[in-house]
Coordinates of C-alpha atoms in Angstrom, one line a residue:
M53 CA -2.6 -11.0 -9.0
T54 CA -1.0 -14.2 -10.0
Q55 CA -2.2 -17.1 -7.9
I56 CA 0.5 -19.5 -6.8
I57 CA -1.2 -22.8 -6.8
Q58 CA 0.6 -26.2 -6.5
K59 CA -0.6 -29.3 -4.9
A60 CA 1.5 -30.4 -2.0
R61 CA -0.5 -32.5 0.4
R62 CA 0.3 -32.5 4.2
R63 CA -1.3 -33.2 7.7
G64 CA -2.2 -31.7 11.1
Y65 CA -5.2 -30.1 13.0
L66 CA -6.6 -26.9 14.1
A67 CA -6.1 -23.6 15.8
F68 CA -4.5 -21.1 13.6
V69 CA -2.3 -18.2 14.7
A70 CA -1.8 -15.3 12.3
L71 CA 1.4 -13.5 13.2
I72 CA 1.2 -10.1 11.7
A73 CA 4.5 -8.2 11.6
S74 CA 3.8 -4.6 10.9
S75 CA 5.8 -4.9 7.7
G76 CA 7.2 -3.2 4.6
L77 CA 6.2 -3.7 1.1
V78 CA 7.2 -6.1 -1.6
A79 CA 4.1 -7.2 -3.6
V80 CA 0.6 -6.1 -3.9
I81 CA -2.6 -7.8 -3.0
P82 CA -5.2 -5.9 -5.1
A83 CA -8.3 -5.0 -3.3
V84 CA -11.5 -5.3 -5.4
P85 CA -14.0 -2.6 -4.4
V86 CA -17.4 -4.0 -3.7
A87 CA -20.6 -2.9 -2.1
A88 CA -20.5 -2.4 1.7
T89 CA -23.6 -4.5 2.3
G90 CA -25.8 -6.9 0.5
C91 CA -24.3 -10.3 1.1
P92 CA -27.4 -12.2 2.3
T93 CA -25.6 -14.8 4.4
A94 CA -25.1 -14.1 8.1
N95 CA -21.6 -15.7 7.9
T96 CA -19.7 -12.5 7.3
L97 CA -17.7 -10.3 9.7
N98 CA -19.6 -7.4 11.0
A99 CA -17.2 -5.0 12.8
S100 CA -19.5 -2.0 12.4
S101 CA -20.1 -1.7 16.2
V102 CA -16.4 -1.0 16.7
G103 CA -16.0 1.1 13.6
G104 CA -14.4 -1.7 11.5
G105 CA -17.2 -2.0 8.9
Q106 CA -19.1 -4.8 7.3
S107 CA -17.3 -7.5 5.3
N108 CA -18.9 -9.3 2.4
F109 CA -16.5 -12.2 2.6
E110 CA -18.1 -15.5 3.6
I111 CA -16.6 -17.2 6.7
D112 CA -19.1 -20.0 6.7
A113 CA -20.3 -21.2 10.1
A114 CA -20.8 -24.7 11.4
I115 CA -24.5 -24.1 11.9
A116 CA -26.6 -24.4 8.8
D117 CA -27.7 -21.1 7.3
S118 CA -31.1 -21.1 5.5
T119 CA -29.9 -18.6 3.0
K120 CA -27.0 -20.7 1.9
L121 CA -27.1 -22.3 -1.6
G122 CA -24.7 -25.1 -0.7
A123 CA -24.8 -27.9 1.8
H124 CA -21.4 -27.6 3.4
A125 CA -21.1 -27.6 7.2
G126 CA -18.5 -25.0 8.3
A127 CA -15.8 -23.5 6.2
N128 CA -15.7 -23.9 2.5
L129 CA -14.3 -22.0 -0.5
T130 CA -17.5 -21.6 -2.6
L131 CA -20.1 -18.9 -2.8
D132 CA -23.1 -19.7 -0.6
G133 CA -24.8 -16.3 -0.3
G134 CA -25.2 -15.0 -3.8
S135 CA -23.4 -12.8 -6.2
T136 CA -23.0 -9.9 -3.8
C137 CA -20.9 -12.1 -1.5
I138 CA -17.2 -12.9 -1.8
D139 CA -15.4 -16.2 -1.2
W140 CA -12.2 -17.9 -2.3
S141 CA -14.0 -19.2 -5.3
T142 CA -16.4 -17.4 -7.7
K143 CA -18.4 -20.6 -8.1
V144 CA -21.3 -22.0 -6.1
A145 CA -21.0 -25.6 -4.7
G146 CA -20.9 -28.3 -7.3
L147 CA -20.2 -25.9 -10.3
G148 CA -16.5 -25.5 -9.9
T149 CA -13.7 -26.8 -12.2
G150 CA -11.4 -27.7 -9.3
T151 CA -8.7 -25.4 -10.6
S152 CA -7.2 -22.0 -9.8
A153 CA -9.3 -20.6 -12.6
D154 CA -12.3 -20.5 -10.2
A155 CA -10.4 -18.3 -7.6
T156 CA -11.7 -14.8 -6.9
T157 CA -9.5 -12.1 -8.5
G158 CA -7.0 -10.9 -5.9
V159 CA -6.7 -14.3 -4.1
I160 CA -3.2 -15.5 -3.5
I161 CA -2.7 -19.2 -2.8
K162 CA 0.7 -20.3 -1.7
P163 CA 1.6 -24.1 -1.6
D164 CA 3.9 -25.9 0.6
L165 CA 6.8 -28.0 -0.7
P166 CA 5.8 -31.6 -1.3
S167 CA 5.9 -33.9 1.7
G168 CA 9.0 -36.0 2.1
T169 CA 12.7 -35.5 2.0
G170 CA 12.4 -32.2 0.1
D171 CA 10.1 -30.6 2.6
D172 CA 11.3 -28.0 5.1
S173 CA 10.3 -27.5 8.7
F174 CA 11.5 -26.0 11.9
T175 CA 13.9 -28.0 14.1
Q176 CA 12.7 -29.4 17.4
G177 CA 12.4 -26.9 20.2
T178 CA 11.7 -23.9 18.0
S179 CA 9.1 -21.7 19.6
E180 CA 7.1 -18.7 18.5
N181 CA 9.4 -16.3 20.3
A182 CA 12.4 -17.4 18.3
T183 CA 13.6 -14.6 16.0
D184 CA 15.9 -16.9 13.9
P185 CA 14.1 -20.3 13.7
V186 CA 16.3 -23.0 12.3
I187 CA 15.1 -24.8 9.2
A188 CA 15.5 -28.5 8.7
T189 CA 14.7 -30.7 5.7
G190 CA 12.6 -33.8 5.6
S191 CA 11.9 -34.0 9.3
I192 CA 8.1 -33.6 9.3
P193 CA 6.1 -36.9 9.1
P194 CA 2.7 -36.9 7.3
N195 CA 0.7 -36.2 10.4
K196 CA -1.4 -33.4 12.0
S197 CA 1.2 -30.7 11.5
D198 CA 1.8 -31.2 7.8
L199 CA 0.7 -28.2 5.9
Q200 CA -0.6 -28.0 2.3
D201 CA -1.5 -24.4 1.3
F202 CA -2.4 -21.0 2.6
G203 CA -4.4 -18.2 1.0
V204 CA -4.6 -14.5 1.4
Y205 CA -7.2 -12.0 0.2
K206 CA -7.6 -8.3 0.9
E207 CA -11.2 -7.0 0.8
T208 CA -11.9 -3.3 0.5
N209 CA -15.4 -2.0 0.4
S210 CA -17.1 1.3 1.2
S211 CA -17.4 0.5 4.9
G212 CA -14.0 -1.0 5.7
K213 CA -11.0 -3.1 4.9
F214 CA -10.5 -6.8 5.9
L215 CA -7.7 -9.4 5.7
N216 CA -9.1 -12.8 4.8
L217 CA -6.9 -15.9 5.4
F218 CA -7.2 -19.6 4.9
W219 CA -5.0 -22.6 5.8
S220 CA -5.2 -26.2 4.7
R221 CA -3.3 -29.3 5.8
I222 CA -3.2 -32.9 4.5
N223 CA -6.1 -35.2 4.8
S224 CA -6.8 -37.7 7.6
P225 CA -5.3 -35.6 10.4
S226 CA -4.3 -37.4 13.6
G227 CA -4.8 -34.7 16.2
T228 CA -4.9 -31.0 16.9
V229 CA -2.4 -28.3 16.0
D230 CA -2.3 -24.5 15.8
M231 CA -1.7 -22.6 12.6
D232 CA 0.4 -19.4 12.6
F233 CA 0.3 -16.7 9.9
E234 CA 3.1 -14.2 10.2
L235 CA 3.3 -11.0 8.2
N236 CA 6.5 -8.8 8.3
K237 CA 7.3 -5.2 7.4
V238 CA 10.0 -6.0 4.9
A239 CA 9.7 -9.1 2.7
C240 CA 12.7 -11.4 2.9
D241 CA 14.9 -10.9 -0.2
G242 CA 17.4 -13.7 0.6
T243 CA 19.9 -11.4 2.2
A244 CA 20.9 -10.6 5.8
A245 CA 19.5 -7.1 5.4
T246 CA 15.9 -8.4 5.5
C247 CA 16.1 -12.1 6.6
S248 CA 17.1 -14.0 9.6
N249 CA 19.7 -16.8 9.2
N250 CA 17.7 -20.0 9.4
A251 CA 20.5 -22.5 8.8
P252 CA 21.9 -24.8 11.5
K253 CA 25.3 -24.3 9.7
G254 CA 26.2 -21.8 7.1
T255 CA 23.5 -19.5 5.8
N256 CA 19.8 -19.9 4.8
Y257 CA 18.1 -16.6 4.5
S258 CA 14.4 -17.5 4.2
I259 CA 12.4 -16.0 7.1
P260 CA 11.9 -12.2 7.3
L261 CA 13.4 -10.3 10.2
R262 CA 10.8 -9.5 12.9
S263 CA 10.1 -5.9 14.0
S264 CA 8.6 -4.2 17.0
G265 CA 4.9 -3.8 16.6
D266 CA 4.4 -7.1 14.6
K267 CA 1.0 -8.8 15.3
L268 CA 0.1 -12.3 16.3
V269 CA -3.5 -13.3 15.6
T270 CA -4.3 -16.6 17.2
Y271 CA -7.1 -18.8 15.8
D272 CA -8.0 -21.5 18.4
L273 CA -10.8 -24.1 18.2
A274 CA -11.0 -26.0 21.5
N275 CA -11.4 -29.8 21.2
G276 CA -15.0 -30.4 20.4
G277 CA -15.7 -26.8 19.8
T278 CA -17.4 -25.3 16.7
V279 CA -16.5 -21.6 16.9
P280 CA -12.9 -20.5 16.8
T281 CA -11.6 -17.9 19.3
I282 CA -9.4 -15.3 17.6
S283 CA -7.0 -13.2 19.6
I284 CA -4.3 -10.7 18.7
Y285 CA -0.8 -10.1 20.2
T286 CA 1.9 -7.5 19.6
W287 CA 5.6 -8.3 19.2
S288 CA 7.6 -6.5 21.8
G289 CA 11.3 -6.4 20.9
N290 CA 13.4 -6.2 17.7
S291 CA 14.9 -8.5 15.1
T292 CA 17.1 -10.3 17.5
S293 CA 15.1 -10.6 20.7
G294 CA 11.6 -10.1 22.1
S295 CA 8.4 -11.8 22.8
W296 CA 4.7 -11.8 22.1
A297 CA 2.6 -10.1 24.7
N298 CA -0.7 -8.5 25.6
G299 CA -3.1 -10.9 23.9
T300 CA -6.7 -9.6 23.3
V301 CA -9.6 -11.7 22.1
I302 CA -11.0 -9.9 19.0
S303 CA -13.7 -12.4 18.0
G304 CA -17.1 -12.9 19.7
G305 CA -18.4 -9.8 21.4
L306 CA -15.7 -7.4 20.2
G307 CA -16.5 -8.3 16.7
E308 CA -13.2 -7.6 15.0
A309 CA -12.6 -11.1 13.7
L310 CA -14.5 -14.2 12.6
G311 CA -13.3 -17.7 12.0
S312 CA -14.5 -21.1 10.9
I313 CA -13.3 -24.6 10.1
N314 CA -14.8 -27.3 7.8
F315 CA -16.8 -30.0 9.5
S316 CA -17.7 -31.8 6.3
S317 CA -15.7 -32.8 3.3
I318 CA -14.9 -30.3 0.5
A319 CA -15.1 -31.8 -3.0
S320 CA -12.2 -31.3 -5.3
K321 CA -14.3 -29.4 -7.8
D322 CA -15.1 -26.8 -5.1
S323 CA -11.5 -26.3 -3.9
V324 CA -9.9 -23.9 -6.4
G325 CA -7.1 -26.5 -6.9
L326 CA -6.5 -27.6 -3.3
G327 CA -8.0 -31.0 -4.0
T328 CA -10.5 -32.9 -1.9
K329 CA -10.4 -31.8 1.7
D330 CA -11.4 -34.0 4.6
P331 CA -13.2 -32.6 7.6
L332 CA -11.0 -30.4 9.9
T333 CA -8.4 -29.8 7.2
F334 CA -9.4 -26.3 6.1
G335 CA -9.9 -23.2 8.2
E336 CA -10.5 -19.5 7.3
A337 CA -10.8 -16.2 9.1
S338 CA -11.7 -12.6 8.4
I339 CA -10.0 -9.9 10.4
S340 CA -10.9 -6.2 10.4
F341 CA -8.1 -3.7 9.6
K342 CA -9.0 -2.0 12.8
A343 CA -7.7 -5.0 14.7
L344 CA -4.5 -5.1 12.7
F345 CA -3.7 -1.4 12.6
G346 CA -5.6 0.0 15.6
T347 CA -7.1 3.5 15.7
G348 CA -4.0 5.5 16.9
G349 CA -3.7 7.2 13.5
S350 CA -0.4 5.6 12.4
C351 CA 0.2 4.4 8.9
G352 CA 1.3 0.8 8.8
A353 CA 2.1 -1.9 6.1
F354 CA 2.8 -5.6 6.0
G355 CA 5.0 -6.9 3.3
S356 CA 5.1 -10.7 3.4
V357 CA 3.1 -13.6 4.9
Y358 CA 3.9 -17.2 5.7
L359 CA 2.2 -20.0 7.5
K360 CA 3.5 -22.2 10.4
S361 CA 2.0 -25.0 12.4
R362 CA 2.4 -25.3 16.2
S363 CA 2.1 -28.6 18.1
S364 CA -0.8 -27.5 20.3
N365 CA -2.6 -24.4 21.4
T366 CA -0.1 -23.9 24.3
F367 CA 1.7 -20.8 23.1
T368 CA 5.2 -22.0 24.3
D369 CA 5.0 -25.4 22.4
E370 CA 7.3 -25.9 19.5
L371 CA 6.7 -25.0 15.9
K372 CA 6.5 -27.7 13.3
D373 CA 5.9 -27.2 9.6
F374 CA 5.9 -24.0 7.6
I375 CA 5.2 -22.6 4.1
L376 CA 7.8 -20.2 2.8
P377 CA 6.8 -16.5 2.8
Q378 CA 4.8 -14.9 0.0
P379 CA 5.4 -11.2 -0.7
V380 CA 2.2 -9.1 -0.3
T381 CA 1.2 -5.5 0.4
L382 CA -1.3 -4.8 3.2
T383 CA -1.6 -1.3 4.4
N384 CA -4.0 1.1 6.0
C385 CA -2.0 4.1 4.6
T386 CA -3.9 6.7 2.5
G387 CA -2.7 9.2 -0.1
L388 CA -3.8 12.7 -0.5
T389 CA -3.5 14.9 -3.5
T390 CA -4.9 18.4 -3.9
N391 CA -5.7 20.9 -6.6
A392 CA -6.3 24.5 -5.6
T393 CA -7.6 27.4 -7.7
A394 CA -4.5 28.6 -9.4
G395 CA -5.6 32.1 -10.5
P396 CA -4.9 34.8 -10.7
V397 CA -8.3 35.7 -9.4
T398 CA -9.0 39.4 -9.0
I399 CA -9.6 40.6 -5.4
G400 CA -13.2 40.1 -4.5
G401 CA -13.3 36.8 -6.2
S402 CA -13.1 33.4 -4.4
I403 CA -10.6 30.5 -4.4
S404 CA -11.0 26.9 -3.2
D405 CA -9.1 23.7 -2.8
T406 CA -10.1 20.1 -3.7
A407 CA -8.6 17.1 -2.0
T408 CA -8.5 13.5 -3.4
L409 CA -8.1 10.7 -0.9
S410 CA -6.7 7.4 -2.2
G411 CA -6.2 4.1 -0.6
A412 CA -9.2 4.7 1.7
S413 CA -12.2 2.5 2.5
G414 CA -15.4 4.0 3.8
P415 CA -13.6 7.1 5.2
T416 CA -15.5 8.6 8.1
G417 CA -12.8 11.0 9.3
T418 CA -12.6 14.7 8.8
M419 CA -10.9 16.5 5.9
T420 CA -9.5 19.9 7.0
F421 CA -8.4 22.7 4.6
N422 CA -6.2 25.6 5.7
A423 CA -5.2 28.6 3.6
Y424 CA -2.1 30.6 4.6
S425 CA -1.1 34.1 3.6
N426 CA 2.7 33.4 3.9
A427 CA 4.9 30.9 2.1
A428 CA 6.0 29.4 5.5
C429 CA 2.4 28.4 6.1
T430 CA 2.4 29.9 9.6
T431 CA -0.3 32.5 9.2
S432 CA -3.7 30.8 8.7
V433 CA -6.4 33.0 7.2
F434 CA -9.0 30.4 6.4
S435 CA -9.8 27.0 7.9
I436 CA -12.7 24.6 7.4
S437 CA -13.4 21.0 8.1
T438 CA -15.8 18.6 6.5
T439 CA -16.8 15.0 6.8
T440 CA -18.4 15.0 3.4
L441 CA -16.3 12.9 1.1
V442 CA -17.8 12.0 -2.2
G443 CA -17.0 8.5 -3.7
P444 CA -15.6 6.1 -4.3
D445 CA -15.0 6.9 -8.0
G446 CA -14.0 4.3 -10.6
S447 CA -10.5 4.3 -9.1
G448 CA -11.7 3.9 -5.5
N449 CA -10.9 7.5 -4.6
F450 CA -12.8 10.0 -2.5
T451 CA -12.9 13.8 -2.9
A452 CA -13.7 16.7 -0.6
S453 CA -13.9 20.4 -1.2
S454 CA -13.0 23.4 0.9
G455 CA -15.9 25.4 -0.5
N456 CA -15.2 29.0 -1.5
F457 CA -12.9 31.4 0.3
T458 CA -12.9 35.1 -0.5
P459 CA -9.6 36.7 0.6
L460 CA -9.6 40.3 1.8
A461 CA -6.1 41.0 0.6
A462 CA -4.4 40.4 -2.7
G463 CA -1.4 38.1 -2.7
T464 CA -0.5 34.4 -2.9
Y465 CA -2.3 31.9 -0.6
Y466 CA -0.9 28.5 0.2
W467 CA -3.1 25.6 1.0
I468 CA -2.6 22.5 3.2
A469 CA -5.2 19.7 3.3
S470 CA -5.2 17.0 5.9
Y471 CA -7.4 13.9 6.5
G472 CA -7.9 12.7 10.1
N473 CA -7.7 9.0 10.7
D474 CA -10.7 6.7 11.2
P475 CA -10.9 3.0 12.3
N476 CA -10.0 1.8 8.7
N477 CA -7.7 4.5 7.4
A478 CA -4.6 6.2 8.5
P479 CA -4.3 10.0 8.3
A480 CA -2.8 11.8 5.4
T481 CA -1.7 15.4 4.8
T482 CA -0.2 17.6 2.1
K483 CA 2.8 19.8 2.7
C484 CA 3.3 23.5 2.5
L485 CA 4.3 24.6 -1.0
D486 CA 3.1 21.3 -2.6
A487 CA 2.5 21.6 -6.3
N488 CA -1.0 22.8 -7.2
E489 CA -1.5 24.2 -3.7
S490 CA -1.2 27.9 -4.2
S491 CA -3.8 30.5 -5.3
V492 CA -3.0 34.0 -6.6
I493 CA -5.3 36.9 -5.8
A494 CA -4.5 39.9 -8.0
P495 CA -5.2 43.5 -7.1
K496 CA -7.9 45.5 -9.0
Q497 CA -6.9 47.7 -11.9
P498 CA -8.9 50.9 -11.3
G499 CA -10.1 53.2 -14.1
I500 CA -9.5 56.9 -14.2
V501 CA -11.2 59.2 -16.6
T502 CA -10.5 62.9 -16.8
T503 CA -12.2 65.9 -18.2
A504 CA -10.3 69.1 -19.0
G505 CA -12.0 72.5 -19.1
S506 CA -13.0 74.1 -22.4
A507 CA -10.6 76.1 -24.5
T508 CA -10.2 79.6 -23.3
T509 CA -8.4 82.9 -24.1
F510 CA -5.0 83.8 -22.9
G511 CA -5.0 85.0 -19.3
N512 CA -7.8 82.7 -18.1
T513 CA -7.4 79.5 -16.2
V514 CA -7.5 76.0 -17.5
S515 CA -8.8 73.1 -15.4
D516 CA -9.1 69.4 -15.1
S517 CA -11.0 66.8 -13.0
A518 CA -11.0 63.0 -12.7
T519 CA -13.4 60.2 -11.9
L520 CA -11.9 57.1 -10.3
S521 CA -13.7 53.7 -10.6
N522 CA -13.2 50.0 -9.9
T523 CA -11.2 50.3 -6.7
A524 CA -11.2 47.7 -4.0
L525 CA -11.7 47.8 -0.3
E526 CA -8.6 47.6 1.9
P527 CA -7.8 44.3 3.6
D528 CA -9.9 45.1 6.6
G529 CA -12.9 44.7 4.3
V530 CA -14.4 48.0 5.4
T531 CA -12.2 50.9 4.4
K532 CA -12.5 52.2 0.9
A533 CA -9.4 52.5 -1.3
Q534 CA -7.1 55.4 -0.2
G535 CA -4.3 57.1 -1.9
S536 CA -4.3 60.3 -3.9
I537 CA -4.7 61.8 -7.4
T538 CA -2.3 64.4 -8.8
F539 CA -2.9 66.4 -11.9
K540 CA 0.0 67.6 -14.1
L541 CA -0.1 70.1 -17.1
F542 CA 2.4 70.1 -19.9
G543 CA 2.9 72.5 -22.8
P544 CA 2.6 74.5 -24.8
S545 CA 3.2 72.3 -27.8
A546 CA 1.6 71.7 -31.2
S547 CA 1.4 67.9 -30.6
P548 CA 1.1 65.9 -27.4
S549 CA 4.3 66.1 -25.5
C550 CA 4.5 65.4 -21.7
T551 CA 8.0 65.5 -20.4
N552 CA 9.7 67.1 -17.5
T553 CA 11.1 69.8 -19.8
N554 CA 7.6 71.1 -20.6
L555 CA 5.9 70.4 -17.2
V556 CA 4.4 73.7 -16.2
F557 CA 2.1 72.7 -13.3
T558 CA 1.7 70.0 -10.7
S559 CA -1.4 70.1 -8.5
S560 CA -1.6 69.3 -4.8
P561 CA -2.6 65.7 -4.2
F562 CA -6.4 65.1 -3.9
A563 CA -7.0 62.5 -1.2
V564 CA -8.9 59.5 -2.5
N565 CA -11.7 57.6 -0.6
G566 CA -12.9 55.0 -3.0
D567 CA -14.6 55.4 -6.3
G568 CA -15.8 58.9 -7.3
P569 CA -15.0 62.3 -8.8
Y570 CA -11.9 64.2 -7.7
G571 CA -10.8 67.8 -8.5
P572 CA -11.1 70.1 -10.2
T573 CA -7.7 71.7 -10.2
S574 CA -6.8 74.9 -12.2
F575 CA -3.8 76.8 -13.5
T576 CA -3.3 80.1 -15.4
P577 CA -0.7 79.6 -18.2
T578 CA 1.7 82.4 -19.0
T579 CA 2.0 81.6 -22.7
A580 CA -0.7 81.0 -25.3
G581 CA -0.8 77.6 -26.9
T582 CA -2.0 74.0 -26.5
Y583 CA -1.6 72.3 -23.1
Y584 CA -2.0 68.6 -22.1
W585 CA -3.3 67.2 -18.8
I586 CA -2.3 64.0 -17.1
A587 CA -4.0 62.6 -13.9
S588 CA -2.2 60.0 -11.8
Y589 CA -3.7 57.8 -9.0
T590 CA -1.1 56.4 -6.6
G591 CA -3.1 53.2 -6.0
D592 CA -3.6 51.5 -2.6
L593 CA -1.8 48.2 -2.4
P594 CA -2.2 45.3 -1.9
N595 CA -5.8 45.5 -3.3
T596 CA -5.8 48.4 -5.7
K597 CA -3.3 49.2 -8.4
S598 CA -2.2 52.6 -9.5
A599 CA -3.6 54.3 -12.7
T600 CA -2.7 57.2 -14.9
T601 CA -4.1 58.8 -18.0
A602 CA -2.1 59.2 -21.2
C603 CA -0.6 62.3 -22.7
G604 CA -3.0 63.6 -25.3
D605 CA -6.0 61.6 -24.1
T606 CA -9.3 62.6 -25.6
G607 CA -10.7 65.5 -23.6
E608 CA -7.4 66.2 -21.9
T609 CA -6.2 69.0 -24.2

């Protein structure tokens, strides 16, 4: 992902609020699969107790950690726990180049406009609940509220998904301030369809429209405190009115978020291009997807993110500076593709279905397979659930199998696979009649072999008998193949000829009960000559086809 890095120095202090508007999609934040555990530093989010998984992203604490390689106090951008950990930079302290080349793959860094007359901010009196905040130019002095950059990184590992955020402001801050990150469903495209009008006069379509279900994550560090308190709120309303309500603390004991701020300076070489950072000018947080998307089973997505500063940690206080939105894609949605045994498979054989789950992280939910005997998928004849998902493979996908199913009746079977949600992943399901989701079971083709009686003299009887083989049980799985065998005699003729014009005898039907011999039947011709027998089996659908011998078969004259 292209990192957007530009130096634009600005000021302010702490407490950061991440507004997360359950948004649509515009650009992608790639998630780099890594191991679920192994980062030796304790400064990573562990949301395992609430089903959110274990992050490997370092949110460096204010208290020294003996496993750290660096000497920073509090938040920083460099690797302190070793190669199994993740941070904004791929370098350890002191070994960076001070440029964006050090940034971890997938990190997005968005700069603010340079301070001064060209900078933008919100007008006085603008609050968090404003759905169309008015933008002014050049009204923010270089003080505590002046922003510099923000960063976004999506982490996906085998145990969970996490949103990692940072904010930075200009050096020498003069007081405290809150920082707000807002993510929206649909990224603002510069039109009224997706953006609010942010101009005092005329039009300025810069800020995405807000939607019901958006999230507000507050990051607050009390004056003199060392550990941020992170809470989450939900937007109740629509694009023109509403408010944030129902705040819940998600850090601390609940364990769904972890935050930190820098209490010592960050050297320019360690800043991935942010420049030297004074104490209290850089903050970071890791948030479990469970906190963002919940566990209700719905599929959600956020499509843009932007940073705002608020004058204090009083929620109703006015907004100050902001950094324009950056398109992203953050989602807990999963995809499901399947591939069933196509067939045809002869009755008595087995069929199966295989499902591939994409976009998932550490799936712990249940994969359920259903096979239906009708094209409307209303008559289920097989159902099985499994929590055994194999993966991830090289593409990050997980697979599950239905195991073998042996149908009792020939026909076409239609599969549906579904994945139930878990704390990190939304549910997914295939649809009836999806491609590659039908299996054909073919009936058996029985064999019939006949044996005519020996040649005889005129006035004596001729006879025939049949042996039936390779029949199938009826769909109840118990009853042998039924139906009947009928013998016909044709002639006399010098060469095989079996038509209605020379049919001289038709036997009564012999009832069939599975494989075995049937007959004999006999007839006394009234004319000397050569006669030809044909034996016909009716079959017993759906599982056993019909069968007949041919005119002139060996042993049938």
